[in-house]
Amino acid sequence: MTYTTPMQPVNAKPSIREAWDRIAPAFDEFMTPQSVRFGEEVLRRADIGPGVKFLDVAAGSGALSIPAARLGAEVLATDISPVMIECLTARAHSEGMANLEARVMDGCALDLPDGVFDVVASQHGVSLFPDVLAGLAELRRVTKPGGQAIVVAFGRLQKAEFIGFFMGAIRAAVPQAPALPVDPPPLPFQLADPEVFRGKLSEAGFAEVAVETVSWDMQIESAASLWKTAASSNPIGAGMAAGLTDDQRTDALQVLTGMLRERAAGRPVAELKTEINIGTARKL
């Protein structure tokens, strides 16, 4: 058996939009619940409450938007994927959130006036842009003077255990499957170095820049749950999963079951840690 999916970079904006549209329903079902819980922790770094104008760029289906709206902020969520926006809107409606608006928008060319938001944020969004500096500069442009930016990005690829377990299981079942590149790493890891991250925020014009490295602890109940989460987390993961035959997927899931059982050590869930960088800054 051979591994069939070519590892093609997703560069053109229509391709990016289509790639995220394809995985959006699964992303919303499996990834967003984990991401919202982490987003709640992220937002503790900002003064968010009623009356605060909050912008979430490349919002997915609401990892930051939903918890910000729960805190009473006036939230605008944007994403390049119409299907992601549909999923986010459905989440907001299910909670009766009249204070959350979701709109399709390109994060590198926001259709918004200058200096209107108290807090601008992006969790694993702007950090995935091929032109990350352009995305950060747009965040600064629409921030009020004195306003705050919060940007969340993956840390080191080697410290992303949910990806490592997923890839490890695939390559154990299909040794010829390609490994993820490390030099340079995939776009989600382009801000893994805190010094690079700080430099990009400063280059975009922000001040009072800081980057904190924390751990995102994911509670994984089963191999099937982790598989669905990793395969829907990004078009890269989706492509890796789609390249397997049914037999290869079955073999990989068996390997993954053993890996998680060993990590759980008799507990009902396995905890997988992922290194995350949280950048904070202000517009002076």
Coordinates of C-alpha atoms in Angstrom, one line a residue:
M1 CA 0.0 0.0 0.0
T2 CA 1.2 3.5 -0.7
Y3 CA 0.5 6.9 0.8
T4 CA -1.5 8.8 -1.8
T5 CA -2.0 12.5 -0.8
P6 CA 0.6 14.9 -2.1
M7 CA 1.8 17.5 0.4
Q8 CA 0.9 20.7 -1.5
P9 CA 1.3 24.1 0.0
V10 CA -1.9 26.1 0.2
N11 CA -1.0 29.6 -0.9
A12 CA -3.5 31.3 -3.2
K13 CA -6.4 32.9 -1.3
P14 CA -9.2 31.0 -3.1
S15 CA -7.4 27.8 -2.3
I16 CA -7.0 28.8 1.4
R17 CA -10.7 29.7 1.6
E18 CA -11.8 26.4 -0.1
A19 CA -9.5 24.4 2.1
W20 CA -10.9 25.8 5.3
D21 CA -14.5 25.6 4.0
R22 CA -14.0 21.9 3.4
I23 CA -12.9 21.2 7.0
A24 CA -15.1 23.8 8.8
P25 CA -17.9 21.5 9.9
A26 CA -15.5 19.0 11.4
F27 CA -13.3 21.8 12.8
D28 CA -16.3 23.3 14.6
E29 CA -17.4 19.9 16.0
F30 CA -14.0 18.6 17.2
M31 CA -11.5 21.4 17.4
T32 CA -13.5 24.4 18.5
P33 CA -14.7 23.0 21.9
Q34 CA -11.1 22.4 22.9
S35 CA -10.1 25.8 21.5
V36 CA -12.8 27.7 23.3
R37 CA -11.7 26.4 26.7
F38 CA -8.2 27.6 26.0
G39 CA -9.6 30.9 24.6
E40 CA -11.2 31.5 28.0
E41 CA -7.7 31.3 29.6
V42 CA -6.2 33.6 27.0
L43 CA -8.8 36.4 27.5
R44 CA -7.9 36.7 31.2
R45 CA -4.9 38.7 29.9
A46 CA -7.3 41.5 28.7
D47 CA -9.8 43.8 30.4
I48 CA -12.9 42.5 28.6
G49 CA -16.5 43.3 29.6
P50 CA -19.6 45.1 28.6
G51 CA -19.0 48.0 26.2
V52 CA -15.5 46.8 25.1
K53 CA -15.3 46.6 21.3
F54 CA -13.5 43.3 20.5
L55 CA -12.3 42.1 17.1
D56 CA -11.4 38.5 16.4
V57 CA -9.5 38.0 13.1
A58 CA -9.3 34.6 11.4
A59 CA -11.8 33.6 14.1
G60 CA -12.6 30.1 12.9
S61 CA -15.9 29.1 14.6
G62 CA -15.3 31.2 17.8
A63 CA -12.4 30.1 20.0
L64 CA -12.0 33.7 21.2
S65 CA -15.3 35.3 19.9
I66 CA -17.6 33.1 21.9
P67 CA -15.9 33.6 25.3
A68 CA -15.5 37.3 24.7
A69 CA -19.2 37.6 23.9
R70 CA -20.0 35.7 27.1
L71 CA -18.0 38.3 29.0
G72 CA -20.3 41.0 27.5
A73 CA -18.0 42.5 24.9
E74 CA -19.3 43.9 21.6
V75 CA -17.7 41.3 19.3
L76 CA -17.0 41.3 15.6
A77 CA -15.6 38.0 14.4
T78 CA -14.1 37.7 10.9
D79 CA -12.8 34.8 8.9
I80 CA -12.0 34.2 5.2
S81 CA -14.1 31.0 5.2
P82 CA -17.9 31.5 4.7
V83 CA -18.5 28.1 6.2
M84 CA -16.5 28.9 9.3
I85 CA -18.6 32.1 9.7
E86 CA -21.8 30.0 9.3
C87 CA -20.6 27.7 12.1
L88 CA -19.7 30.6 14.3
T89 CA -23.0 32.3 13.7
A90 CA -24.8 29.1 14.6
R91 CA -22.9 28.9 17.9
A92 CA -23.7 32.5 18.7
H93 CA -27.4 32.0 18.0
S94 CA -27.5 28.8 20.1
E95 CA -26.4 31.0 23.1
G96 CA -28.6 33.9 22.2
M97 CA -25.7 36.2 21.7
A98 CA -27.0 39.5 20.3
N99 CA -23.6 41.1 21.0
L100 CA -21.7 38.9 18.4
E101 CA -21.6 39.7 14.7
A102 CA -19.7 37.4 12.3
R103 CA -18.6 38.5 8.8
V104 CA -16.5 37.0 6.0
M105 CA -13.4 39.0 5.6
D106 CA -9.7 38.7 4.5
G107 CA -7.5 39.2 7.5
C108 CA -4.8 40.9 5.5
A109 CA -7.3 43.5 4.1
L110 CA -10.0 44.1 6.7
D111 CA -13.0 46.0 5.4
L112 CA -12.9 48.1 8.6
P113 CA -12.0 51.7 9.5
D114 CA -8.9 52.7 11.4
G115 CA -8.7 52.7 15.2
V116 CA -12.1 51.4 16.2
F117 CA -11.5 48.4 18.5
D118 CA -10.4 48.3 22.2
V119 CA -9.1 44.8 21.9
V120 CA -8.0 42.9 18.7
A121 CA -7.2 39.2 18.9
S122 CA -6.4 36.1 16.9
Q123 CA -6.0 32.6 18.1
H124 CA -4.1 30.3 15.6
G125 CA -5.4 32.6 12.9
V126 CA -3.1 35.5 11.8
S127 CA -0.2 33.3 12.8
L128 CA -1.1 31.0 9.9
F129 CA -1.1 33.7 7.3
P130 CA 1.6 33.4 4.6
D131 CA 2.2 37.1 5.1
V132 CA 2.0 37.2 8.9
L133 CA 3.4 40.7 9.1
A134 CA 0.6 42.1 6.9
G135 CA -2.0 40.4 9.2
L136 CA -0.4 41.9 12.3
A137 CA -0.2 45.3 10.6
E138 CA -4.0 45.1 9.9
L139 CA -4.6 44.2 13.5
R140 CA -2.8 47.4 14.6
R141 CA -4.5 49.6 12.0
V142 CA -8.0 48.9 13.4
T143 CA -6.9 49.1 17.0
K144 CA -7.7 52.3 19.0
P145 CA -4.8 54.2 20.4
G146 CA -4.1 52.6 23.7
G147 CA -5.9 49.5 22.7
Q148 CA -4.5 45.9 23.2
A149 CA -3.7 43.1 20.8
I150 CA -3.6 39.4 21.8
V151 CA -2.2 36.9 19.3
V152 CA -2.0 33.2 20.0
A153 CA 0.4 31.0 18.0
F154 CA 1.8 27.5 18.3
G155 CA 5.1 27.0 20.0
R156 CA 7.7 24.4 18.8
L157 CA 6.4 21.7 16.5
Q158 CA 8.2 19.1 18.6
K159 CA 6.1 20.2 21.6
A160 CA 2.7 19.8 20.0
E161 CA 1.8 16.4 21.3
F162 CA -1.6 16.1 19.7
I163 CA 0.1 16.5 16.3
G164 CA 3.0 14.3 17.3
F165 CA 0.8 11.4 18.4
F166 CA -1.3 11.7 15.2
M167 CA 1.7 11.8 12.9
G168 CA 3.5 9.1 14.9
A169 CA 0.6 6.8 14.5
I170 CA 0.3 7.5 10.7
R171 CA 4.0 6.9 10.2
A172 CA 4.0 3.7 12.3
A173 CA 1.2 2.3 10.1
V174 CA 2.6 3.8 6.8
P175 CA 6.4 4.2 7.1
Q176 CA 6.6 5.9 3.7
A177 CA 4.2 8.7 4.8
P178 CA 6.0 12.1 4.7
A179 CA 7.1 13.8 7.9
L180 CA 6.1 17.4 8.5
P181 CA 9.0 19.7 7.5
V182 CA 11.0 21.4 10.2
D183 CA 13.1 23.9 8.3
P184 CA 11.1 25.8 7.6
P185 CA 8.2 24.4 9.6
P186 CA 4.6 24.5 8.4
L187 CA 2.9 27.9 8.6
P188 CA 1.1 27.2 11.9
F189 CA 4.6 27.1 13.5
Q190 CA 6.2 30.2 11.9
L191 CA 5.9 32.1 15.3
A192 CA 7.2 29.3 17.4
D193 CA 10.3 31.2 18.4
P194 CA 9.3 33.8 20.9
E195 CA 12.1 36.2 19.7
V196 CA 10.7 36.0 16.1
F197 CA 7.2 36.5 17.5
R198 CA 8.2 39.6 19.5
G199 CA 10.1 40.9 16.4
K200 CA 7.1 40.6 14.2
L201 CA 4.8 42.4 16.6
S202 CA 7.3 45.2 16.9
E203 CA 7.8 45.4 13.2
A204 CA 4.1 45.7 12.7
G205 CA 4.2 48.8 14.9
F206 CA 3.0 47.6 18.3
A207 CA 4.6 48.6 21.5
E208 CA 4.8 47.1 25.0
V209 CA 5.3 43.7 23.3
A210 CA 5.5 40.5 25.4
V211 CA 5.4 36.8 24.5
E212 CA 4.5 34.2 27.1
T213 CA 4.9 30.5 26.5
V214 CA 2.3 28.3 28.1
S215 CA 1.0 24.8 27.9
W216 CA -2.4 23.9 26.3
D217 CA -3.4 20.7 28.0
M218 CA -5.9 18.7 25.9
Q219 CA -7.9 15.9 27.5
I220 CA -8.3 13.1 25.0
E221 CA -10.8 10.3 25.6
S222 CA -10.1 8.0 22.7
A223 CA -8.0 7.4 19.6
A224 CA -11.1 8.2 17.5
S225 CA -11.5 11.6 19.3
L226 CA -7.9 12.6 18.8
W227 CA -7.9 11.4 15.2
K228 CA -11.0 13.6 14.4
T229 CA -9.5 16.6 16.2
A230 CA -6.1 16.4 14.5
A231 CA -7.6 15.6 11.1
S232 CA -9.9 18.6 11.3
S233 CA -7.5 21.1 13.0
N234 CA -5.9 22.3 9.7
P235 CA -5.9 21.5 6.0
I236 CA -2.5 19.9 6.5
G237 CA -3.9 17.4 9.0
A238 CA -7.0 16.9 6.8
G239 CA -4.8 16.1 3.8
M240 CA -2.7 13.6 5.8
A241 CA -5.8 11.7 7.0
A242 CA -7.4 11.8 3.5
G243 CA -4.3 10.2 2.0
L244 CA -4.8 6.9 3.9
T245 CA -6.7 3.9 2.7
D246 CA -9.3 2.4 5.0
D247 CA -6.8 -0.4 6.1
Q248 CA -4.1 2.2 6.7
R249 CA -6.4 4.3 8.8
T250 CA -7.5 1.3 10.8
D251 CA -3.8 0.3 11.5
A252 CA -3.0 3.9 12.5
L253 CA -5.9 4.1 14.9
Q254 CA -4.8 0.8 16.5
V255 CA -1.3 2.3 17.0
L256 CA -2.8 5.5 18.4
T257 CA -5.0 3.6 20.8
G258 CA -1.9 2.0 22.3
M259 CA 0.0 5.3 22.5
L260 CA -2.9 6.9 24.4
R261 CA -3.4 4.0 26.7
E262 CA 0.3 4.2 27.6
R263 CA 0.0 7.9 28.3
A264 CA -3.3 7.6 30.3
A265 CA -1.6 5.0 32.6
G266 CA -5.0 3.7 33.8
R267 CA -6.8 7.0 33.9
P268 CA -10.0 7.5 31.9
V269 CA -8.4 10.2 29.6
A270 CA -4.9 10.9 28.3
E271 CA -3.5 14.4 28.7
L272 CA -1.6 15.8 25.7
K273 CA 0.4 19.0 26.0
T274 CA 1.0 21.5 23.3
E275 CA 3.4 24.5 23.7
I276 CA 1.6 27.8 22.9
N277 CA 3.0 31.3 22.6
I278 CA 0.7 34.2 23.6
G279 CA 1.7 37.6 22.3
T280 CA 0.4 40.7 23.9
A281 CA 1.0 44.3 22.8
R282 CA -0.5 47.8 22.6
K283 CA -1.0 50.5 20.1
L284 CA 0.4 53.7 21.4

